[in-house]
PDB file of C-alpha atoms in Angstrom:
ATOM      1  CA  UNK M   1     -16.047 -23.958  49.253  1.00 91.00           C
ATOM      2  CA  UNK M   2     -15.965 -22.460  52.869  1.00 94.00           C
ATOM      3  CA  UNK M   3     -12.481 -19.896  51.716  1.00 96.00           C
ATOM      4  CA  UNK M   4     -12.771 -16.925  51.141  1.00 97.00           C
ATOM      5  CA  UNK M   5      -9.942 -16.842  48.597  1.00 98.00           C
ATOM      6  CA  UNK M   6      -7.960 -19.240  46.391  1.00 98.00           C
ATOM      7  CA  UNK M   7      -5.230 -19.583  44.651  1.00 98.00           C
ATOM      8  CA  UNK M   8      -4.460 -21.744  41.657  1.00 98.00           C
ATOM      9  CA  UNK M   9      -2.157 -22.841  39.040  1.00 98.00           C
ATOM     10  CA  UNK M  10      -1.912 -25.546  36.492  1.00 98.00           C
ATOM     11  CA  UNK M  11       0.948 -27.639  35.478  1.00 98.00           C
ATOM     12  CA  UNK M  12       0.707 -28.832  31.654  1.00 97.00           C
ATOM     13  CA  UNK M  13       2.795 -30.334  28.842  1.00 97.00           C
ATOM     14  CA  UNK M  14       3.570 -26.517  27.459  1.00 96.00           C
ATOM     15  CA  UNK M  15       3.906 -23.042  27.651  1.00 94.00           C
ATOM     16  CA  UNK M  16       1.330 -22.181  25.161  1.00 96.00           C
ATOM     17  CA  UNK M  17      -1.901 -22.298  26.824  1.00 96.00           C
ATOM     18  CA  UNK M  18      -3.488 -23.554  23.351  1.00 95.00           C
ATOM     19  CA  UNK M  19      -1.418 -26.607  22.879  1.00 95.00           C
ATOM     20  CA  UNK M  20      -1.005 -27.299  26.547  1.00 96.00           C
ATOM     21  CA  UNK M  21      -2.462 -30.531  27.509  1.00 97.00           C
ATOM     22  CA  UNK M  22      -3.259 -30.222  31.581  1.00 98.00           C
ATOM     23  CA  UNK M  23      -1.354 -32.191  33.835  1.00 98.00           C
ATOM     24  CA  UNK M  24      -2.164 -30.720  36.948  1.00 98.00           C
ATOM     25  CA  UNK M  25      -4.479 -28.565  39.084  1.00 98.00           C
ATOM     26  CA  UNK M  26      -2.529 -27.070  42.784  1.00 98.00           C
ATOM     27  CA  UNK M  27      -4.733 -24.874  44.927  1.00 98.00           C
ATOM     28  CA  UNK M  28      -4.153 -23.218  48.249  1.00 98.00           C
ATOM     29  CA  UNK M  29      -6.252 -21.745  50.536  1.00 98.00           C
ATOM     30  CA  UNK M  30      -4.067 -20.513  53.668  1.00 96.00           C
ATOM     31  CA  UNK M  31      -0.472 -19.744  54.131  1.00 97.00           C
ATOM     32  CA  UNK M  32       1.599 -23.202  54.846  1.00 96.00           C
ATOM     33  CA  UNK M  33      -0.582 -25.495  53.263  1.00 96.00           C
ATOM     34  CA  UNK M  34      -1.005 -26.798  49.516  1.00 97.00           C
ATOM     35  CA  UNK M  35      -3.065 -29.510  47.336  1.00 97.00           C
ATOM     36  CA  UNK M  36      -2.531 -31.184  44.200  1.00 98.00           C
ATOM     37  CA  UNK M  37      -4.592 -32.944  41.692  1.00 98.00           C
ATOM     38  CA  UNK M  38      -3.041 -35.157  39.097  1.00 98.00           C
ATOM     39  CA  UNK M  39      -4.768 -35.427  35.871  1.00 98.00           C
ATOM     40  CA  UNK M  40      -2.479 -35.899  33.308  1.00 97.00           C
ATOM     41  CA  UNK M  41       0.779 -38.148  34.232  1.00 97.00           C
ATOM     42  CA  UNK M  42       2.306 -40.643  31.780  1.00 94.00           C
ATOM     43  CA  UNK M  43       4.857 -42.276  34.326  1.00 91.00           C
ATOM     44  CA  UNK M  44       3.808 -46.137  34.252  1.00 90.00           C
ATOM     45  CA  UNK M  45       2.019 -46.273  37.860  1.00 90.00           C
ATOM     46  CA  UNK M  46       0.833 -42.806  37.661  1.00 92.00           C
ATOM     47  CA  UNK M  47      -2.598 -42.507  39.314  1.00 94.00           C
ATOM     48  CA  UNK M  48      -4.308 -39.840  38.051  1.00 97.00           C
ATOM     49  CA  UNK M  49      -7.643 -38.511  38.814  1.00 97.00           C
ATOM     50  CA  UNK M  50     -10.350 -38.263  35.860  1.00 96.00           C
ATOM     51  CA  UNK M  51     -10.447 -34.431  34.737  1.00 96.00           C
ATOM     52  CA  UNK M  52     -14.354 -34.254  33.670  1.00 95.00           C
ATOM     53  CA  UNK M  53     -14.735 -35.256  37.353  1.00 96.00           C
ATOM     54  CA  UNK M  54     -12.100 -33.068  38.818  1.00 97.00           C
ATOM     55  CA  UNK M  55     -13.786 -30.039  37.319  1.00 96.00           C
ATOM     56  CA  UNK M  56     -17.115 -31.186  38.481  1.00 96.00           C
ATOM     57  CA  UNK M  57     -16.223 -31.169  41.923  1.00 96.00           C
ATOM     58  CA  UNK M  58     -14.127 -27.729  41.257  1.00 97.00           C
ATOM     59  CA  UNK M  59     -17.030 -26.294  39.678  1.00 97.00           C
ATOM     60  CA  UNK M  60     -18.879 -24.929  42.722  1.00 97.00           C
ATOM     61  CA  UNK M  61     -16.226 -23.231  44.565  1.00 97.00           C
ATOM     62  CA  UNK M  62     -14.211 -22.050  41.518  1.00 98.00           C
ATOM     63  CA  UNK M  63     -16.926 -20.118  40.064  1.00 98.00           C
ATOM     64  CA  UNK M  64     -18.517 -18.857  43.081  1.00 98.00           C
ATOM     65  CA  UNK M  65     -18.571 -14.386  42.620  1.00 97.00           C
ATOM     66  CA  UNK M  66     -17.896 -14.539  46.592  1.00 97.00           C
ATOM     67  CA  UNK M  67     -15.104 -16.331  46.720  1.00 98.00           C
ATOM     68  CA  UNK M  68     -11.619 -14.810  44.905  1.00 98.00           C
ATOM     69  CA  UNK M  69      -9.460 -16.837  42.513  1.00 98.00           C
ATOM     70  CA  UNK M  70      -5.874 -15.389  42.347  1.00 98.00           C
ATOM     71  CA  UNK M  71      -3.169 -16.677  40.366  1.00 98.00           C
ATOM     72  CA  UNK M  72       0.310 -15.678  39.431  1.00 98.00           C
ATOM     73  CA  UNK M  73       0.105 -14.895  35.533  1.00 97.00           C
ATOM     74  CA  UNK M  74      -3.200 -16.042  35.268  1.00 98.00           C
ATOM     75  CA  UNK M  75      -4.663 -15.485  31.946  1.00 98.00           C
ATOM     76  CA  UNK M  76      -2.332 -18.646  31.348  1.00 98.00           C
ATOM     77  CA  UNK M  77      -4.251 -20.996  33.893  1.00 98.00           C
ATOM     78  CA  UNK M  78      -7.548 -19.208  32.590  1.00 98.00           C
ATOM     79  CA  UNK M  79      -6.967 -20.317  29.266  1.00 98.00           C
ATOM     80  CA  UNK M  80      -5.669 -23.802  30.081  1.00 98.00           C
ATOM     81  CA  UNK M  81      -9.015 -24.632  32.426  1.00 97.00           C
ATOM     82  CA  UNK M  82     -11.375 -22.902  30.000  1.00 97.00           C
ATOM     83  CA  UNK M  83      -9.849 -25.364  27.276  1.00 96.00           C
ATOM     84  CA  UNK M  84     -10.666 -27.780  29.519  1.00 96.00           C
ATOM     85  CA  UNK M  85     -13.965 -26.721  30.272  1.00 95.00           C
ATOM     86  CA  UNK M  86     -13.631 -25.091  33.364  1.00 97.00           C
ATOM     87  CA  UNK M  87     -14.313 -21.014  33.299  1.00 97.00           C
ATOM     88  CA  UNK M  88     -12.806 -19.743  36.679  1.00 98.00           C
ATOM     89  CA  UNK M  89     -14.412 -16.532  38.362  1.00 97.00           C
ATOM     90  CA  UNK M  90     -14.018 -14.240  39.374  1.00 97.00           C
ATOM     91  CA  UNK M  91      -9.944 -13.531  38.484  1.00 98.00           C
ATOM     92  CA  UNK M  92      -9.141 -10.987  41.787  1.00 98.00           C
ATOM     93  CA  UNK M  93      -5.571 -10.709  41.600  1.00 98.00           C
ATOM     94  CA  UNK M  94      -2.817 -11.764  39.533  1.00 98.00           C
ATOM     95  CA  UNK M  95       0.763 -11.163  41.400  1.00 98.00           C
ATOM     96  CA  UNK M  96       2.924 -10.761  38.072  1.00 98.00           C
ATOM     97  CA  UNK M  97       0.710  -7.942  36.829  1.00 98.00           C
ATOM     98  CA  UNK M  98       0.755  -6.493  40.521  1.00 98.00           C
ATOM     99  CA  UNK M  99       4.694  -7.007  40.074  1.00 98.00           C
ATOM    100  CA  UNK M 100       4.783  -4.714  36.745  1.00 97.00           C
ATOM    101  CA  UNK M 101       2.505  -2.113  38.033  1.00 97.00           C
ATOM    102  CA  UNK M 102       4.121  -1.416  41.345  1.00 97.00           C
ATOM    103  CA  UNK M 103       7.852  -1.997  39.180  1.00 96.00           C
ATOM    104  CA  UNK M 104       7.497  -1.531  35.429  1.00 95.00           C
ATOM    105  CA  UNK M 105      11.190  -1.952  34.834  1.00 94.00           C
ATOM    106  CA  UNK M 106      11.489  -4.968  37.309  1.00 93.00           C
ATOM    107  CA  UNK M 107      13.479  -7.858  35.875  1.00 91.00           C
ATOM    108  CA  UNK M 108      12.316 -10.197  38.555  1.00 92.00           C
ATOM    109  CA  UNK M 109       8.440 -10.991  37.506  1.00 96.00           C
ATOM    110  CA  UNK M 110       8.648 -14.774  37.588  1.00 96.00           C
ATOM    111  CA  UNK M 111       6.992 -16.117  40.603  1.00 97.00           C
ATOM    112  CA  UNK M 112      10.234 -17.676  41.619  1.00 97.00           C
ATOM    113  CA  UNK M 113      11.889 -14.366  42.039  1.00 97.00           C
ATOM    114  CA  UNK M 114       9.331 -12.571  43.432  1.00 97.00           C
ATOM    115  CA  UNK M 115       8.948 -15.510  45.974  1.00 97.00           C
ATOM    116  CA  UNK M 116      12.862 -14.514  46.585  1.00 97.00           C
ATOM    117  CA  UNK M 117      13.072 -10.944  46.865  1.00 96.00           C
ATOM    118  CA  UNK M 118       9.668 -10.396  49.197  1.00 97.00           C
ATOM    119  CA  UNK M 119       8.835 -13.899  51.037  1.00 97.00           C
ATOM    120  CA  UNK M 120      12.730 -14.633  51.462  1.00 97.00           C
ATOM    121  CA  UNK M 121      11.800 -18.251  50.408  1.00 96.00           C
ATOM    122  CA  UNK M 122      13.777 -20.240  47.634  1.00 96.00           C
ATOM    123  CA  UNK M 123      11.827 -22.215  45.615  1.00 97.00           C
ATOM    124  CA  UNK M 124      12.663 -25.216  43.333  1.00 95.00           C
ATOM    125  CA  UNK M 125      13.268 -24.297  39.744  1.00 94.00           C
ATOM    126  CA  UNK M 126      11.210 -25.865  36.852  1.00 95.00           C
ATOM    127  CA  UNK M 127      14.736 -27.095  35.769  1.00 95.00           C
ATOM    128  CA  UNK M 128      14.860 -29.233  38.688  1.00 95.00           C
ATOM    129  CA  UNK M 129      11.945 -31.503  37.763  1.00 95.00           C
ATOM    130  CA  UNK M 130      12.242 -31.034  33.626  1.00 96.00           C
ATOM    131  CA  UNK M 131      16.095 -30.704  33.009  1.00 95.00           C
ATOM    132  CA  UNK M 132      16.968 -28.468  30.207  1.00 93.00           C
ATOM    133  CA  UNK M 133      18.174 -28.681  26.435  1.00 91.00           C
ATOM    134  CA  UNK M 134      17.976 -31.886  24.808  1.00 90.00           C
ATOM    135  CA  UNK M 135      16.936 -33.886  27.330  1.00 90.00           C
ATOM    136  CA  UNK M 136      14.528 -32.095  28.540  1.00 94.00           C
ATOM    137  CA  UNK M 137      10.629 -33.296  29.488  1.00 95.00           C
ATOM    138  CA  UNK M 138       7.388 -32.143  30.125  1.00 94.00           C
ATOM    139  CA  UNK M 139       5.571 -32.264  33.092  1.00 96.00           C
ATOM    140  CA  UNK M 140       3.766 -35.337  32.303  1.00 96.00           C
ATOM    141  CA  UNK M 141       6.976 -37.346  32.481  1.00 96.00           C
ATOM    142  CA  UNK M 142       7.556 -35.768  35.787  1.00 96.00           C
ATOM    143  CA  UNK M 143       6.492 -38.501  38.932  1.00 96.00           C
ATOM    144  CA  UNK M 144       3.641 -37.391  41.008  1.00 97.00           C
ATOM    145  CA  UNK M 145       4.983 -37.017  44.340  1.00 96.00           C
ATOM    146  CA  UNK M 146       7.337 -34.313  42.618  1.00 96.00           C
ATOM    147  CA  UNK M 147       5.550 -32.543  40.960  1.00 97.00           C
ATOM    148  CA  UNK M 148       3.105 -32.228  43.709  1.00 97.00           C
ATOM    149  CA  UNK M 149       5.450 -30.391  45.836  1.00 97.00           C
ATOM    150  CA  UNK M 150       6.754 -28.279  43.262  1.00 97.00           C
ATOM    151  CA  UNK M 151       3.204 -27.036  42.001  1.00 98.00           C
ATOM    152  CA  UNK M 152       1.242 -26.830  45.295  1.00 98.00           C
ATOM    153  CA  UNK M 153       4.557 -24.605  46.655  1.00 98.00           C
ATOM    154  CA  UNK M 154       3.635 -22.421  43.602  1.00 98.00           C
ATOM    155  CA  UNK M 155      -0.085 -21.967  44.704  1.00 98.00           C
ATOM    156  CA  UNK M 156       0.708 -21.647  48.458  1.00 98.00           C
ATOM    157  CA  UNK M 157       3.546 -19.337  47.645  1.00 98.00           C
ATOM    158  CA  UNK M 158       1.443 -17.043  45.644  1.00 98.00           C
ATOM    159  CA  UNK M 159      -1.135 -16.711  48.019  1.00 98.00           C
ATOM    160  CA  UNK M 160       1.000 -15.750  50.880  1.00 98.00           C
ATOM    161  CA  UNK M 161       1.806 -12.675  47.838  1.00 98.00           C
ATOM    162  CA  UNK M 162      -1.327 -11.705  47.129  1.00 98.00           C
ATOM    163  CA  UNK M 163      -2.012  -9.026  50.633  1.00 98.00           C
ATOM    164  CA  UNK M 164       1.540  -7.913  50.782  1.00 98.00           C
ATOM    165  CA  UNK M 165       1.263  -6.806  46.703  1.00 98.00           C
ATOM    166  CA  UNK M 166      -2.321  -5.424  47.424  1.00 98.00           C
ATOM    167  CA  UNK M 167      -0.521  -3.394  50.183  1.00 98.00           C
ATOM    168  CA  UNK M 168       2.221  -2.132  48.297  1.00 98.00           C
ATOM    169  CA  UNK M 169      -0.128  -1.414  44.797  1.00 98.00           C
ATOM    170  CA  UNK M 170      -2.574   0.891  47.655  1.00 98.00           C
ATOM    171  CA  UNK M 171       0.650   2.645  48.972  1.00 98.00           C
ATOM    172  CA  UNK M 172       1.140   3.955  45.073  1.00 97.00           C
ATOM    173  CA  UNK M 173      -2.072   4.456  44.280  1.00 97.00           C
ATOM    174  CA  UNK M 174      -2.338   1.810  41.687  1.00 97.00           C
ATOM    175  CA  UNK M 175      -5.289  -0.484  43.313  1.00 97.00           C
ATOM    176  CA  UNK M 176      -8.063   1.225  41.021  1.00 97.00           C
ATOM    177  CA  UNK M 177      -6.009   0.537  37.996  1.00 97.00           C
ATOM    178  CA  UNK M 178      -5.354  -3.128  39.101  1.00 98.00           C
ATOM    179  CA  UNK M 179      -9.150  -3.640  39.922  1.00 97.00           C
ATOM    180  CA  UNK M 180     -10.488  -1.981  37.277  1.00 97.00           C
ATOM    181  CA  UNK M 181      -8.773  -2.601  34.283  1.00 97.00           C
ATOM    182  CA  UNK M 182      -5.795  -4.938  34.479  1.00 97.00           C
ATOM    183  CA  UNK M 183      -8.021  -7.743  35.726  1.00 98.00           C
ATOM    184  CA  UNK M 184     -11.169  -7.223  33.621  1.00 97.00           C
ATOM    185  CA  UNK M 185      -9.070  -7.133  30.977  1.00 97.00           C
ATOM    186  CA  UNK M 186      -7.426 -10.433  31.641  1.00 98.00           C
ATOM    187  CA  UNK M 187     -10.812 -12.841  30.403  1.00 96.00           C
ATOM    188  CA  UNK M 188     -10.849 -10.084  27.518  1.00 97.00           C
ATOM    189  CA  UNK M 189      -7.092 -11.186  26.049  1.00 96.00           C
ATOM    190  CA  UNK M 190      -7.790 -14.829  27.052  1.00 96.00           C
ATOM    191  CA  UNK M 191     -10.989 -14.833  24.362  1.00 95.00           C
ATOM    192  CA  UNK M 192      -8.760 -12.781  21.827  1.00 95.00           C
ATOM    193  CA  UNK M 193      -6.202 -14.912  22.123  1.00 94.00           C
ATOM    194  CA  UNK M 194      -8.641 -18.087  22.045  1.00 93.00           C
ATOM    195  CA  UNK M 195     -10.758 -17.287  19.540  1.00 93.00           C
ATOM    196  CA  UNK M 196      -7.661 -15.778  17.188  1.00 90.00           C
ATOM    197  CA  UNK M 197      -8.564 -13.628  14.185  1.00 89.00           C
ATOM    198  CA  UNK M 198      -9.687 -14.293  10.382  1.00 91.00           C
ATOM    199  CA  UNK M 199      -7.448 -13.915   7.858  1.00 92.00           C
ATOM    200  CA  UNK M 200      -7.976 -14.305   4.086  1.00 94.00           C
ATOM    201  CA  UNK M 201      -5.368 -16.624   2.790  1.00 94.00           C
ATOM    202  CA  UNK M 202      -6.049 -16.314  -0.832  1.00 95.00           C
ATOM    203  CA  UNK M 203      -5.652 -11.938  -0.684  1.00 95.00           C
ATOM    204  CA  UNK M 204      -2.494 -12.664   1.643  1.00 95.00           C
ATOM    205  CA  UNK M 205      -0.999 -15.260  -1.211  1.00 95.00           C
ATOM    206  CA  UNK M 206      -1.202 -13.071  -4.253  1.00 95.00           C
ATOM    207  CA  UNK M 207      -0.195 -10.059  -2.276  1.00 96.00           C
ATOM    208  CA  UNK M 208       3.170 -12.072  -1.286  1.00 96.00           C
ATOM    209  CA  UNK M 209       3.777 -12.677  -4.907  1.00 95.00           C
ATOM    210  CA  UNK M 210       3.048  -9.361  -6.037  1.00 96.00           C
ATOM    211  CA  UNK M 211       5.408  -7.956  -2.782  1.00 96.00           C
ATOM    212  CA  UNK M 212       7.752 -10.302  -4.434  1.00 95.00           C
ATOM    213  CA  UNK M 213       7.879  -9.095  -7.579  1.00 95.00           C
ATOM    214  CA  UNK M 214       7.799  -5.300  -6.964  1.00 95.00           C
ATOM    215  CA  UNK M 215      11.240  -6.595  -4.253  1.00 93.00           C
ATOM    216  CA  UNK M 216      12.554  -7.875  -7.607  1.00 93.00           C
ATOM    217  CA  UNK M 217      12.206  -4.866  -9.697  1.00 94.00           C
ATOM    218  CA  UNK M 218      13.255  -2.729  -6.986  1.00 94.00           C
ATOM    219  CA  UNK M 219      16.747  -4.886  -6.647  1.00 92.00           C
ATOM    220  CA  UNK M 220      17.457  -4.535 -10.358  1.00 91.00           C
ATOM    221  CA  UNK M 221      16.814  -0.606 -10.728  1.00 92.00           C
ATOM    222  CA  UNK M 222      19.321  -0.790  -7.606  1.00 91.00           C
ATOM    223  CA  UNK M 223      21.731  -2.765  -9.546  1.00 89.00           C
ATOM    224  CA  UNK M 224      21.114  -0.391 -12.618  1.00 90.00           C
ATOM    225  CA  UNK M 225      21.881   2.751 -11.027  1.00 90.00           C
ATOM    226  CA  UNK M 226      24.980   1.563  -8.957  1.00 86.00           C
ATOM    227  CA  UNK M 227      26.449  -0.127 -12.214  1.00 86.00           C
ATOM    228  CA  UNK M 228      26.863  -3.687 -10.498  1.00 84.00           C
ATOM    229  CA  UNK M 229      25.288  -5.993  -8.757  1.00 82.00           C
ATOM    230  CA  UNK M 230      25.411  -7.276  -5.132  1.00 83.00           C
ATOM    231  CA  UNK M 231      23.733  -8.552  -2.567  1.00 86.00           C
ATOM    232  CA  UNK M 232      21.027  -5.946  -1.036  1.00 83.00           C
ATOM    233  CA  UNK M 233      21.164  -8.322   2.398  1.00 81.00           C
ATOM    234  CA  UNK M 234      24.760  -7.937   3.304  1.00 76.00           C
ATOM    235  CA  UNK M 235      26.256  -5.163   4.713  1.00 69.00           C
ATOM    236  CA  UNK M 236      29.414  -6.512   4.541  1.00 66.00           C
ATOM    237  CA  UNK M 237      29.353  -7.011   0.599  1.00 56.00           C
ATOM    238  CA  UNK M 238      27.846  -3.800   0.232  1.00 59.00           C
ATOM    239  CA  UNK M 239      30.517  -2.137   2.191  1.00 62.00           C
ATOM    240  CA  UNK M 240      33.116  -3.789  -0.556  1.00 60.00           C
ATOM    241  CA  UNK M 241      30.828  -2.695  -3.174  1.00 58.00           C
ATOM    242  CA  UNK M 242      30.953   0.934  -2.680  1.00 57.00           C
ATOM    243  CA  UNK M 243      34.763   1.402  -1.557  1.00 60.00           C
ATOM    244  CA  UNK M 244      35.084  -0.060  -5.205  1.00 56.00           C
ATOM    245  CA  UNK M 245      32.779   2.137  -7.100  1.00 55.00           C
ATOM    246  CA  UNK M 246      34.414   5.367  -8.871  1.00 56.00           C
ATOM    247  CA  UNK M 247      33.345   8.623  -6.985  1.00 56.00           C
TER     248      UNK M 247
END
């Protein structure tokens, strides 16, 4: 409650903030020094901490207009705590949108590779902790004491970002653009994307079928004019079609 500044990310069962259950809650709030708090491990012995009363205690300092909340692509962790109850403000600075405006064609957005490139610092892969392919798991599965070193290096690692970036987006001019509409906009997409949008099923279904049918007669006025039929989809049997047709 006394910083100035924090920075946050969540660790949760998926990469869709609407289906992601939280498992995790890492904060820093000074260069060499990270927290975790463990709400959501299914490891037999896990000892996680109750989330209703996590976010009570959070409540104060995460939504207090003096102090700034950054985050490395946070509309994610925006959406996952405001699922949860939890509406974090205000959002100051997000380091992968201050990546793409000071690099647009940069490849290297993730907050691994930016963690590379600038801090020099190598940082553990997700891999590490979740595997990969089929036997792959979610961070729930993952023990504690791992994933508390892995997420609170994530936090710490974008806060030592955050004033370098800022520096960098005022050497190109970009800070106005950041401040002004990149992160007001960021609460804006998370809604959109929360709330999703109406759609009238029953107008959608009979305008399918009729698409469908109009497809059909299309195909065989196709098949009429060429003099054979074949299969609109392939280009290699269409190819074969035509070398056999008469001139």
């Amino acid at each position: 409650e006394s910083s100035s500044l924090i920075a946050f990310d969540t660790e949760t069962t998926s990469t869709d903030p609407m289906r992601a259950d939280l498992v995790g809650i890492s904060l820093s709030v000074e260069p060499g020094q990270g927290y975790y708090i463990p709400v959501g491990h299914h490891l037999e012995g896990s000892q996680n901490l109750n989330v209703p009363e996590v976010l009570t205690h959070l409540r104060r300092s995460m939504t207090d207009p003096t102090i700034q909340k950054v985050g490395h692509n946070l509309k994610y962790d925006y959406l996952v705590m405001l699922r949860n109850g939890l509406t974090v403000t205000p959002l100051s600075f997000d380091t992968m949108l201050a990546g793409f405006l000071i690099d647009p064609a940069s490849r290297s957005l993730g907050l691994k590779a930016m963690a590379r490139d600038i801090l020099d610092l190598e940082m553990t892969p997700i891999e590490v902790l979740i595997g990969t392919g089929k036997n792959q798991i979610d961070m729930s599965r993952v023990p504690i004491e791992a994933a508390a070193a892995y997420a609170s290096a994530d936090a710490e690692a974008t806060l030592r970002l955050v004033p370098i970036l800022r520096k960098k987006l005022e050497d190109l001019q970009s800070s106005v653009l950041m401040e002004n509409l990149e992160m007001p906009l960021i609460p804006v997409l998370a809604d959109m994307e929360r709330n999703g949008i109406a759609v009238d099923r029953e107008f959608l279904s009979s305008m399918s079928v009729e698409l469908s049918q109009r497809m059909q007669a299309i195909e065989r006025e196709i098949h009429s004019i060429a003099g054979v039929g074949f299969n609109l989809n392939s280009t290699q049997a269409n190819e074969n079609v035509f070398e056999a047709l008469p001139d």
